[in-house]
PDB file of C-alpha atoms in Angstrom:
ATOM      1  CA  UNK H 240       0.000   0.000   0.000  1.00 39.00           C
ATOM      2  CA  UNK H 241       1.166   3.324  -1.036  1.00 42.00           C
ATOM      3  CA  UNK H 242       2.003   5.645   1.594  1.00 54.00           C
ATOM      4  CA  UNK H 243      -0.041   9.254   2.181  1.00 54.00           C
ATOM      5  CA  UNK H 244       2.808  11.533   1.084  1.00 51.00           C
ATOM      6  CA  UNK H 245       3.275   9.498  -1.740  1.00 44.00           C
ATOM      7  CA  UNK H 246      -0.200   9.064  -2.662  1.00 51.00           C
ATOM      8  CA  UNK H 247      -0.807  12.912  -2.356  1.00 50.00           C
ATOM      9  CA  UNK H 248       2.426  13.850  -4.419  1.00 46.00           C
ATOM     10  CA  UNK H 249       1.247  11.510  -7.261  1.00 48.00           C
ATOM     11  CA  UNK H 250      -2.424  13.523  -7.014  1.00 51.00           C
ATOM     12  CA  UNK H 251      -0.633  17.148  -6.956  1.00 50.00           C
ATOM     13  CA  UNK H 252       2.065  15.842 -10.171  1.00 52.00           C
ATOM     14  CA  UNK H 253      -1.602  15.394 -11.917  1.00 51.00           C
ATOM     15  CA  UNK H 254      -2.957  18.978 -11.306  1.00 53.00           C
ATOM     16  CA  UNK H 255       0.259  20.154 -12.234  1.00 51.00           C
ATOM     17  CA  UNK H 256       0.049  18.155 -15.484  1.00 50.00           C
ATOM     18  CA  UNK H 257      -3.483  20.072 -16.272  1.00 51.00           C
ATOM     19  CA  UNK H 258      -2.168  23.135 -17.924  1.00 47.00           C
ATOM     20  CA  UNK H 259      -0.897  21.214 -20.506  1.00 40.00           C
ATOM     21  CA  UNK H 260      -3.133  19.412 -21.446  1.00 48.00           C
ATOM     22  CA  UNK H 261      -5.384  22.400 -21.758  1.00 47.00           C
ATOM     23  CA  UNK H 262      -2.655  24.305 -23.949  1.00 46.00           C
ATOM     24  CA  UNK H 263      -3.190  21.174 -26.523  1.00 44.00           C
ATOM     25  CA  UNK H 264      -6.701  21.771 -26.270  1.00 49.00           C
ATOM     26  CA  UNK H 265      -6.401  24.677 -27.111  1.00 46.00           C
ATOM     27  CA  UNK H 266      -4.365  24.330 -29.845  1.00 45.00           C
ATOM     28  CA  UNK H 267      -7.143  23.080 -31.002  1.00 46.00           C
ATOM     29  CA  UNK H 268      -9.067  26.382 -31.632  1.00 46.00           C
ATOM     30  CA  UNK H 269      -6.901  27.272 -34.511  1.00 44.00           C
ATOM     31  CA  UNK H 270      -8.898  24.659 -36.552  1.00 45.00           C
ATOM     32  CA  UNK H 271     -11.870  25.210 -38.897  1.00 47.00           C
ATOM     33  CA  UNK H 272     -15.181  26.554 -37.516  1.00 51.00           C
ATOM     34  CA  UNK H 273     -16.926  23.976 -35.569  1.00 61.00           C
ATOM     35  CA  UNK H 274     -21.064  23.137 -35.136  1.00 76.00           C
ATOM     36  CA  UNK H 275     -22.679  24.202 -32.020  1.00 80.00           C
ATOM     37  CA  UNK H 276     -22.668  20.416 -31.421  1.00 87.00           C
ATOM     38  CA  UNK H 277     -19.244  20.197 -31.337  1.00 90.00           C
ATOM     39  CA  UNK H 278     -18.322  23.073 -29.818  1.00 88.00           C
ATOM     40  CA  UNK H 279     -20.878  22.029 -26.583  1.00 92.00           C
ATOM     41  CA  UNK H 280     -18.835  18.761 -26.527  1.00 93.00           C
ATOM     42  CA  UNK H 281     -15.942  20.813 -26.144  1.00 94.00           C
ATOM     43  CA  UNK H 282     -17.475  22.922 -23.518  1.00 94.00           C
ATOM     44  CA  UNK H 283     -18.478  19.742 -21.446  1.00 95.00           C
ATOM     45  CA  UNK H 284     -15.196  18.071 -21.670  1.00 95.00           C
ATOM     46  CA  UNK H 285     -13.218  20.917 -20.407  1.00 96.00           C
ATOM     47  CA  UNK H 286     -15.706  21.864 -17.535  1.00 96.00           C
ATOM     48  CA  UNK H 287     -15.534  18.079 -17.076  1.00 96.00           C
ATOM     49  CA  UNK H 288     -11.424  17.842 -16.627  1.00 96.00           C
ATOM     50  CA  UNK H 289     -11.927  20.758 -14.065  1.00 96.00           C
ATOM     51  CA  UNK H 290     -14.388  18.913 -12.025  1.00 96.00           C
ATOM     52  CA  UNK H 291     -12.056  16.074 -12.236  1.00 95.00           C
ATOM     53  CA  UNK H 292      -9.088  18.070 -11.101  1.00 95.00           C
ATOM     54  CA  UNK H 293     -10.701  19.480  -8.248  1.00 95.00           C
ATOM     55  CA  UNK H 294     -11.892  16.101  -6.904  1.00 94.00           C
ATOM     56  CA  UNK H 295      -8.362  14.824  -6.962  1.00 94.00           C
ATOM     57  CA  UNK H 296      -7.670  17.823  -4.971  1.00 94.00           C
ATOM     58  CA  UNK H 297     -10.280  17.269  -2.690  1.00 92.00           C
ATOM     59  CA  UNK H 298      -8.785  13.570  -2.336  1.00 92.00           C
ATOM     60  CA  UNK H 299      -5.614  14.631  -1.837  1.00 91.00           C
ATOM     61  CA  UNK H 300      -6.507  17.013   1.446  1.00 90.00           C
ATOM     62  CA  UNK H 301      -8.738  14.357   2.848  1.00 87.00           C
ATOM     63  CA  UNK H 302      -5.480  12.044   3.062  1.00 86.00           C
ATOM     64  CA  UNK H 303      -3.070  15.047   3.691  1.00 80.00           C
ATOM     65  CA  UNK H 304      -1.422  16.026   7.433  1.00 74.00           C
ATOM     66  CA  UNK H 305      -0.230  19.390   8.441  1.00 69.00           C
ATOM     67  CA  UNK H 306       3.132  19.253   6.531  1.00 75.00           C
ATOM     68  CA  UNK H 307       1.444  19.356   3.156  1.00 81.00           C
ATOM     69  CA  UNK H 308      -0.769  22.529   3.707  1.00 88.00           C
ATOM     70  CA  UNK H 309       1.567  24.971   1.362  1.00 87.00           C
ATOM     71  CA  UNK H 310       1.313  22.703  -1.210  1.00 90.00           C
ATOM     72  CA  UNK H 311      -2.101  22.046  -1.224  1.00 91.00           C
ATOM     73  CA  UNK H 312      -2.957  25.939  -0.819  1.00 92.00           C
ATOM     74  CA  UNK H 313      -0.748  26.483  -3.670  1.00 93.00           C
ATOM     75  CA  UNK H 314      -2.774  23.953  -5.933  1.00 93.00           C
ATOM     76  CA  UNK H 315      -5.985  25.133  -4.423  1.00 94.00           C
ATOM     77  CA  UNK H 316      -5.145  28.686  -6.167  1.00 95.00           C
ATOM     78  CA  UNK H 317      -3.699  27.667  -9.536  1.00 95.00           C
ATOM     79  CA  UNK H 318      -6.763  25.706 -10.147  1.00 95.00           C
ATOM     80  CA  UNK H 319      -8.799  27.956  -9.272  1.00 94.00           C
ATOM     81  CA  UNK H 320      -7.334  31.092 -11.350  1.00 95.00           C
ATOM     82  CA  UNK H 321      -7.368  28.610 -13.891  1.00 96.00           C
ATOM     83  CA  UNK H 322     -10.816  27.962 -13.960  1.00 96.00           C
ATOM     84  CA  UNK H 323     -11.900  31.818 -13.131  1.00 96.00           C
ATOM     85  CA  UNK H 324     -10.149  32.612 -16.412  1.00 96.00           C
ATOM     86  CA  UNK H 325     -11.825  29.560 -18.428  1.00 96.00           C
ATOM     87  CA  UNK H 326     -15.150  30.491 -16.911  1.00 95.00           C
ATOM     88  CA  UNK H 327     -14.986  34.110 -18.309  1.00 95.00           C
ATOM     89  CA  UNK H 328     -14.082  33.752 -21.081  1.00 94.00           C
ATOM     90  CA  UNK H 329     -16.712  30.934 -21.823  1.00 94.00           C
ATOM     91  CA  UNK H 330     -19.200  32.413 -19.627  1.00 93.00           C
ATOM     92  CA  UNK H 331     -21.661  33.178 -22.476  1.00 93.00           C
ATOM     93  CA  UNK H 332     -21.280  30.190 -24.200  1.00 92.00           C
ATOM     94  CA  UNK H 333     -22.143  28.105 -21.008  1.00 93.00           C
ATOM     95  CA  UNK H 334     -25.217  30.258 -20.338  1.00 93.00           C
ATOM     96  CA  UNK H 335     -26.630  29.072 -23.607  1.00 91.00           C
ATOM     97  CA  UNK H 336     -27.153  25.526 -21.855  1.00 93.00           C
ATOM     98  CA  UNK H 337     -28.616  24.281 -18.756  1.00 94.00           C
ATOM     99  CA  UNK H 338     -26.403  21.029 -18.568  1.00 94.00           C
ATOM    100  CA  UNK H 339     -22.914  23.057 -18.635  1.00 95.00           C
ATOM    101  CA  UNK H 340     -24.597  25.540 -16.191  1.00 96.00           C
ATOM    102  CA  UNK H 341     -25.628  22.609 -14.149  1.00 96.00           C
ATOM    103  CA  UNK H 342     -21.923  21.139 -14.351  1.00 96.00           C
ATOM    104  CA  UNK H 343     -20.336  24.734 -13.616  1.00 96.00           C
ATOM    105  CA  UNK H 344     -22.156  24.357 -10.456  1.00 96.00           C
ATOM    106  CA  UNK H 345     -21.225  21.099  -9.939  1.00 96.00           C
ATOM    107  CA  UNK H 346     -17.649  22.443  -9.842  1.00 96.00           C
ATOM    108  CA  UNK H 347     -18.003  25.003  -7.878  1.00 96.00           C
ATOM    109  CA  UNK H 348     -19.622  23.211  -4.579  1.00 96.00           C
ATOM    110  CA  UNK H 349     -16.757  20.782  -5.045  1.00 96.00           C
ATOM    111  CA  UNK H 350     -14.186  23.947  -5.350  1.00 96.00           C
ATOM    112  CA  UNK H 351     -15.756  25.377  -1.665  1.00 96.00           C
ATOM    113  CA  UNK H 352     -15.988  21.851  -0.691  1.00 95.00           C
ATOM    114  CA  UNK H 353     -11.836  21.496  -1.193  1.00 95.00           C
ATOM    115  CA  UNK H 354     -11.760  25.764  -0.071  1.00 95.00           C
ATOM    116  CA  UNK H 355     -13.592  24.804   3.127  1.00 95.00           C
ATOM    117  CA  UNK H 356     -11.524  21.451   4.034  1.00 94.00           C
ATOM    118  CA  UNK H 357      -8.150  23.108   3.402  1.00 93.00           C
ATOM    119  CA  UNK H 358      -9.228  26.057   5.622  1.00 93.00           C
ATOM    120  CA  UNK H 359     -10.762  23.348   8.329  1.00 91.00           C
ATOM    121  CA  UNK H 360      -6.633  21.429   7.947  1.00 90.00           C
ATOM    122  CA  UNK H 361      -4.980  24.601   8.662  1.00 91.00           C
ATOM    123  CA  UNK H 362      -7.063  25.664  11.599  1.00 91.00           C
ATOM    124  CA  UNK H 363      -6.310  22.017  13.207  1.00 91.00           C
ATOM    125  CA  UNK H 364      -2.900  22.348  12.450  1.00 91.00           C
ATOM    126  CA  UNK H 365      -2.295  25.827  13.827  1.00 92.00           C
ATOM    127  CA  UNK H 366      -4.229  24.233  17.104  1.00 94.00           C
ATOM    128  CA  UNK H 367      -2.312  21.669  17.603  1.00 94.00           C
ATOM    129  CA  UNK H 368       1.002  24.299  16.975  1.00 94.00           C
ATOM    130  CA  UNK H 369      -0.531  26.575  19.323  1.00 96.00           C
ATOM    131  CA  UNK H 370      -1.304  23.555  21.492  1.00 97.00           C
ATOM    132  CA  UNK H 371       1.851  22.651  21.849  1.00 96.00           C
ATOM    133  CA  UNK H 372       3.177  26.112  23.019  1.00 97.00           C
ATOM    134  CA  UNK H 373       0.923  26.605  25.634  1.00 97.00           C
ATOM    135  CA  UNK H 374       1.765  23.509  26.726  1.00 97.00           C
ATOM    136  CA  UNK H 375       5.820  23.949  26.841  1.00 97.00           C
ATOM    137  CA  UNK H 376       5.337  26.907  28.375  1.00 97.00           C
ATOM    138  CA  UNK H 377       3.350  26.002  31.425  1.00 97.00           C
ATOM    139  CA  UNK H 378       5.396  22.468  31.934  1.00 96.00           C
ATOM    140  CA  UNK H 379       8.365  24.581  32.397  1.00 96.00           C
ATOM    141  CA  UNK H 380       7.018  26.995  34.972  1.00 97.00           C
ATOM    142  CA  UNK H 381       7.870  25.113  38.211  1.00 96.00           C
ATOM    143  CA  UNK H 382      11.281  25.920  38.264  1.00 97.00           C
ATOM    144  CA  UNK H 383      10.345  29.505  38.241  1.00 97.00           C
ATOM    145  CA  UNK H 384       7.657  29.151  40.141  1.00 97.00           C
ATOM    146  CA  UNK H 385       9.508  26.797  43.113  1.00 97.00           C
ATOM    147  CA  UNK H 386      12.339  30.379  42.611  1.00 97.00           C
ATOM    148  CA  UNK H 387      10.060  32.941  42.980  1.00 97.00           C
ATOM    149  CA  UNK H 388       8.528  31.760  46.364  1.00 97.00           C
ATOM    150  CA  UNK H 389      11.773  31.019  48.075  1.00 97.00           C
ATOM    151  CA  UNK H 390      12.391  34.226  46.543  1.00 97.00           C
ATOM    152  CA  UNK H 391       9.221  36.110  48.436  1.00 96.00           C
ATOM    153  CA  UNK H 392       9.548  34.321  51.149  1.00 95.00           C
ATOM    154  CA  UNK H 393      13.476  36.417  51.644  1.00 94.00           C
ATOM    155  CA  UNK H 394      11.951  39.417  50.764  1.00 94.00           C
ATOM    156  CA  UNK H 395       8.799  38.852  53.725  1.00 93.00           C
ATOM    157  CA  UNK H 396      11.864  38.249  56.266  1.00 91.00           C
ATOM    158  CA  UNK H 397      12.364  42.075  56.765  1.00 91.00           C
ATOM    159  CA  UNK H 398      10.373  45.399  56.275  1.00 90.00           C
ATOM    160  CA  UNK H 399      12.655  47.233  54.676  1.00 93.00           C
ATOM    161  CA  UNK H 400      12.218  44.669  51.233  1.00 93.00           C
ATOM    162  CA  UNK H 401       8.511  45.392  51.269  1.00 93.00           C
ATOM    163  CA  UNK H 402       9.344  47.723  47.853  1.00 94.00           C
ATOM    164  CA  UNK H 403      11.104  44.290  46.204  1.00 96.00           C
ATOM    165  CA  UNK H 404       8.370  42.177  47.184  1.00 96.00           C
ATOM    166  CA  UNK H 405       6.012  44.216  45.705  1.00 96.00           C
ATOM    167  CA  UNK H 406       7.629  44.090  42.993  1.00 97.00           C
ATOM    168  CA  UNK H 407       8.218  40.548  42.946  1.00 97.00           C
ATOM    169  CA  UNK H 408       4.522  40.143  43.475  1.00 97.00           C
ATOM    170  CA  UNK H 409       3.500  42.048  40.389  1.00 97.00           C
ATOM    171  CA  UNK H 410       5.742  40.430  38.190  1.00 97.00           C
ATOM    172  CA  UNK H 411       4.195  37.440  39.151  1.00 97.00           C
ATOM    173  CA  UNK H 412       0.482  38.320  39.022  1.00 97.00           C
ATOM    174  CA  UNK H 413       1.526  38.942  35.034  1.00 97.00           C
ATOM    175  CA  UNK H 414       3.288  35.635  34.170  1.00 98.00           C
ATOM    176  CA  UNK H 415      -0.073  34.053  36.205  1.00 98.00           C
ATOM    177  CA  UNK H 416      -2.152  35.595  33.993  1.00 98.00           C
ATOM    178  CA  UNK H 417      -0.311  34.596  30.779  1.00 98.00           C
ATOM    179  CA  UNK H 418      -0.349  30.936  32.043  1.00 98.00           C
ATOM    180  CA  UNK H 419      -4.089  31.061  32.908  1.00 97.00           C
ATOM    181  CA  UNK H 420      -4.528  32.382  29.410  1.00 97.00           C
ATOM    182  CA  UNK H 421      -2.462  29.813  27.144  1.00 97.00           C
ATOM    183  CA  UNK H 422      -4.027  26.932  29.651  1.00 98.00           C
ATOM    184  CA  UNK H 423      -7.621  28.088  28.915  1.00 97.00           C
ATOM    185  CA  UNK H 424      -6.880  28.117  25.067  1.00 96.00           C
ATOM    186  CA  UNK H 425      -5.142  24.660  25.385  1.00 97.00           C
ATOM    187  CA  UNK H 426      -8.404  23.316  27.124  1.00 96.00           C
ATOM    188  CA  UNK H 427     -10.366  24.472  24.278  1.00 96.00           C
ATOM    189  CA  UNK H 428      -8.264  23.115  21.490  1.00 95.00           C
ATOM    190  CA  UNK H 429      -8.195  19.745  23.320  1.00 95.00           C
ATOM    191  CA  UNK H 430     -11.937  20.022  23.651  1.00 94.00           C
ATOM    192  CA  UNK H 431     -12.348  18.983  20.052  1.00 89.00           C
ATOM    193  CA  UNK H 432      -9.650  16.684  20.035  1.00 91.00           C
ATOM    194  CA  UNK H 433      -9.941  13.315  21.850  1.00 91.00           C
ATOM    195  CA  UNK H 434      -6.109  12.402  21.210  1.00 92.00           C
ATOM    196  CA  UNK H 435      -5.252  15.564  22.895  1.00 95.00           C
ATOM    197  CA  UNK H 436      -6.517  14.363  26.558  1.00 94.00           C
ATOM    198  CA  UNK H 437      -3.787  13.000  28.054  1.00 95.00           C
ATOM    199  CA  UNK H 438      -1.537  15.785  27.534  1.00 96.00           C
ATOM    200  CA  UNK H 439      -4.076  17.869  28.649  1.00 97.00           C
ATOM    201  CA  UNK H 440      -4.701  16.332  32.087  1.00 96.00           C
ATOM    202  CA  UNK H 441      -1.143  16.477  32.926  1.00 96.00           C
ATOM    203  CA  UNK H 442      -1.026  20.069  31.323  1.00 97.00           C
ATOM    204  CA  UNK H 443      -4.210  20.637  34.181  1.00 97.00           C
ATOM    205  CA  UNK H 444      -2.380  18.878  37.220  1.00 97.00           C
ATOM    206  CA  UNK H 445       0.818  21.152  36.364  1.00 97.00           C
ATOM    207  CA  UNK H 446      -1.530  24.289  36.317  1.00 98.00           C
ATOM    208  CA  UNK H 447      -3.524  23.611  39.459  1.00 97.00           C
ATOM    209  CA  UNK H 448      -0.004  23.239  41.074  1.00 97.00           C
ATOM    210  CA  UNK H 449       1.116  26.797  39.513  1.00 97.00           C
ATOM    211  CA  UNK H 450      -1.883  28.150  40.895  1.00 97.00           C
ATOM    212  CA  UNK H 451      -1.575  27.117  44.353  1.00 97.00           C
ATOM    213  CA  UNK H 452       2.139  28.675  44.130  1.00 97.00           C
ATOM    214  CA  UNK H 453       1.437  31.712  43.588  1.00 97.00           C
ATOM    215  CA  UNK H 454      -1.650  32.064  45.989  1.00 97.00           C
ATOM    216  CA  UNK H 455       0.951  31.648  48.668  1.00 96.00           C
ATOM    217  CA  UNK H 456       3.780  34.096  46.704  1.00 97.00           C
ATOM    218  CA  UNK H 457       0.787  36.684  46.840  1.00 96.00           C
ATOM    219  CA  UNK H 458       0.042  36.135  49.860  1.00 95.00           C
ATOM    220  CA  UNK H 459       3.430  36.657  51.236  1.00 94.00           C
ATOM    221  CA  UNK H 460       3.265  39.668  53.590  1.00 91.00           C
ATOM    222  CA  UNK H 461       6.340  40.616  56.325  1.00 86.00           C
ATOM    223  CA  UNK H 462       5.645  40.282  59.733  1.00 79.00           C
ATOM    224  CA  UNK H 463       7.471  41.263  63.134  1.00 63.00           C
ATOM    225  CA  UNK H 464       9.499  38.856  64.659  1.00 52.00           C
ATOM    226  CA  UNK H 465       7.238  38.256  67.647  1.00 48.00           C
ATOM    227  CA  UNK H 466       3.987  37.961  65.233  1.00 54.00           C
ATOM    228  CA  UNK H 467       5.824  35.353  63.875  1.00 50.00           C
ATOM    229  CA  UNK H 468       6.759  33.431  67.293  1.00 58.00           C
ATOM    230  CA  UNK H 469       3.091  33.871  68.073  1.00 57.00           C
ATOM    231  CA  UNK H 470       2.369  32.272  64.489  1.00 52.00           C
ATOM    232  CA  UNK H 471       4.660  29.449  65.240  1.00 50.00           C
ATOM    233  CA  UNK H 472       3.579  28.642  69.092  1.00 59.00           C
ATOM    234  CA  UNK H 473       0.062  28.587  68.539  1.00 58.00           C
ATOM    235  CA  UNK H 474       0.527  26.511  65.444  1.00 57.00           C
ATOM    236  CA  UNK H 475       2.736  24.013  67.399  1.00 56.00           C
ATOM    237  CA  UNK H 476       0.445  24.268  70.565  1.00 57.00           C
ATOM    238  CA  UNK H 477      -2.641  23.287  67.981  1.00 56.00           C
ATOM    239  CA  UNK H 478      -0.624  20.408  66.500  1.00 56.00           C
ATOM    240  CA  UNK H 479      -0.031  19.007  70.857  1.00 55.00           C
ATOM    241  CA  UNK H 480      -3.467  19.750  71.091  1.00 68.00           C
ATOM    242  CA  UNK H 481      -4.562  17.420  68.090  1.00 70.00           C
ATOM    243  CA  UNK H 482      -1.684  14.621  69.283  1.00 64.00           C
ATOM    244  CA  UNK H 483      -2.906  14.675  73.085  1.00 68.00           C
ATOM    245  CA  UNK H 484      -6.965  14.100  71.902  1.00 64.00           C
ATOM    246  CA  UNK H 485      -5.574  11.618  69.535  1.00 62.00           C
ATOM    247  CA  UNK H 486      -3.596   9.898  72.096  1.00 66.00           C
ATOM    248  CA  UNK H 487      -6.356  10.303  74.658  1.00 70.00           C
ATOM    249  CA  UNK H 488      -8.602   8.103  71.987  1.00 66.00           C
ATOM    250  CA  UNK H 489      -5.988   5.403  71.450  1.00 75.00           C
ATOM    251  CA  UNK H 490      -6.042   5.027  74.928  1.00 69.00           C
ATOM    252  CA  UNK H 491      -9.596   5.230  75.948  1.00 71.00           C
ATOM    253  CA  UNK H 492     -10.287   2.072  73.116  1.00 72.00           C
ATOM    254  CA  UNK H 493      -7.327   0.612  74.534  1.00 76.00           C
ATOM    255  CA  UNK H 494      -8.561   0.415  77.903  1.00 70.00           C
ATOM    256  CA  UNK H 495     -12.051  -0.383  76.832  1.00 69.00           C
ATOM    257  CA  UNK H 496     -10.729  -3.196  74.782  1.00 73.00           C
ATOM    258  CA  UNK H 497      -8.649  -4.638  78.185  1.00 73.00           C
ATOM    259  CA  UNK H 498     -11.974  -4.326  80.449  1.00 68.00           C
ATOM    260  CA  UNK H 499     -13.990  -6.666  77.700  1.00 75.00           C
ATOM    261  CA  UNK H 500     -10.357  -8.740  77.259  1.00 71.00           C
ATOM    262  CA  UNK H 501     -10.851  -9.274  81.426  1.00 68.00           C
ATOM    263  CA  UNK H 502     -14.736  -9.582  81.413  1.00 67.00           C
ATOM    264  CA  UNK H 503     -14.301 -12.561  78.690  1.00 71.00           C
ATOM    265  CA  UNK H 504     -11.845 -14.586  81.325  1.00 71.00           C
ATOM    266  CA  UNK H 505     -14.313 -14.131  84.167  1.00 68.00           C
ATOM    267  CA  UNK H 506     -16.932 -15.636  82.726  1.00 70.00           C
ATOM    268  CA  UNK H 507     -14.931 -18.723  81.671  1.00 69.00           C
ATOM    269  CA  UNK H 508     -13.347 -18.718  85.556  1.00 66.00           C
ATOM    270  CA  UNK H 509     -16.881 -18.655  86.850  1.00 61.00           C
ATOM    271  CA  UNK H 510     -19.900 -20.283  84.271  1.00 59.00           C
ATOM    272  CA  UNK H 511     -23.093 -19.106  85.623  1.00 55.00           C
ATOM    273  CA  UNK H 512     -24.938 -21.759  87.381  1.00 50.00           C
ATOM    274  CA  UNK H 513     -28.753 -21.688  86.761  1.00 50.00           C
ATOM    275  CA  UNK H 514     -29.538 -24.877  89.155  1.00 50.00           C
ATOM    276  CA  UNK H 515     -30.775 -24.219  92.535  1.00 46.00           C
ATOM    277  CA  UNK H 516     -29.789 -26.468  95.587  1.00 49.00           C
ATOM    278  CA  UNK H 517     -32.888 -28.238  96.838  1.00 51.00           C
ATOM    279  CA  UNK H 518     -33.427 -29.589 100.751  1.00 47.00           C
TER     280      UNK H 518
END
């Protein structure tokens, strides 16, 4: 089996072989006066190679990938200043009958049919190109990221850095926003395209993470040494206060579990005896 590229270079060598083959024809002209039969013949087998050319065209962007675009714009154009310039200066002839009107049109709802595909190619291919973009840029933000809050964090150490965290913060609130904005046109390209998913996910999970950074880079504020002490004791003295409850539970079921351990063994020491002495 042939392969695509090859396939589609053997369809655009055969447009490319149509001008010639309409020079012969019309070498042709130069020959006696013809009958309107013949000359309506003539008309239907020209309009007839052009409908033929422009459905191996069509052919050859169904099978093409994003590489070939240029070409296939290229042939798109040639055929179709070929056939403008045919058209007009036949136009007159062709209105005389409704069969070559009827195949003119035939042509031209293939033509937008090949117009509209080529147009439909390039817009996936500049997706996936802009797709891919959005999604090196934001895979290769948590270095930055990861540098710019150790980076804040400095600069909240002391008052007089306030200026340079500002700053900092600013700068960051702007490279945010350019993330958020190549991620949400990412998610829509990969919207219409299933094989685009799993990239996407990960492209998601790397965003979410991004956006949790920089909550806490914005968030970065200085405080005075004792706020900070305060900050840390109360923090610690909530953590002793979660361990001693959790401890207290452990051993509350612990001792629970002993007391019905030690219940258990009495009543196998001492059975219960429901018969009564008698006299």
């Amino acid at each position: 089996m042939l392969n695509r590229k090859v396939l589609i270079y053997l369809l655009l060598s055969l447009l490319s072989l149509q001008p010639l083959m309409l020079h012969a024809q019309q070498g042709d002209d130069a020959a006696p006066a013809a009958s309107d039969e013949q000359i309506l013949l003539e008309l239907k087998g020209r309009i007839q190679e052009y409908i033929d050319e422009v459905g191996r065209l069509s052919t050859a962007v169904y099978m093409a990938s994003g590489d070939s675009i240029g070409e296939l714009e290229r042939a798109y154009k040639t055929l179709n200043a070929k056939w403008n310039t045919y058209y007009q200066a036949q136009q007159v002839d062709i209105a005389t009958d409704d069969s070559l009107l009827s195949m003119v049109a035939e042509y031209q709802v293939a033509e937008q049919g090949v117009a509209e595909a080529i147009a439909k190619l390039k817009a996936h291919s500049n997706g996936l190109a802009d797709f891919k973009a959005a999604e090196q840029f934001i895979m290769k933000q948590r270095p930055v990221y990861k540098k710019t809050y150790n980076e804040a964090k400095s600069l909240a150490m002391l008052p007089t850095t306030a200026p340079r965290l500002a700053k900092l913060k600013g700068k960051e609130q702007l490279l945010f926003a350019e993330i958020q904005k190549r991620y949400e046109q990412a998610k829509a390209i990969a919207a219409d395209d299933p094989d685009l998913q799993q990239r996407m996910e990960k492209m998601e999970d790397r965003f979410v993470e991004i956006k949790e950074v920089s909550a806490q880079i914005q968030a970065a504020a200085y405080q005075p040494f004792f706020q900070r002490i305060k900050d840390y004791l109360m923090g610690f003295a909530a953590v002793a206060i979660i361990l001693m409850f959790f401890h207290l539970a452990i051993s509350k079921l612990q001792a629970v579990k002993k007391a019905r351990e030690a219940a258990k063994k009495m009543q196998e020491l001492y059975p219960q005896n429901n018969e009564y002495p008698t006299i």
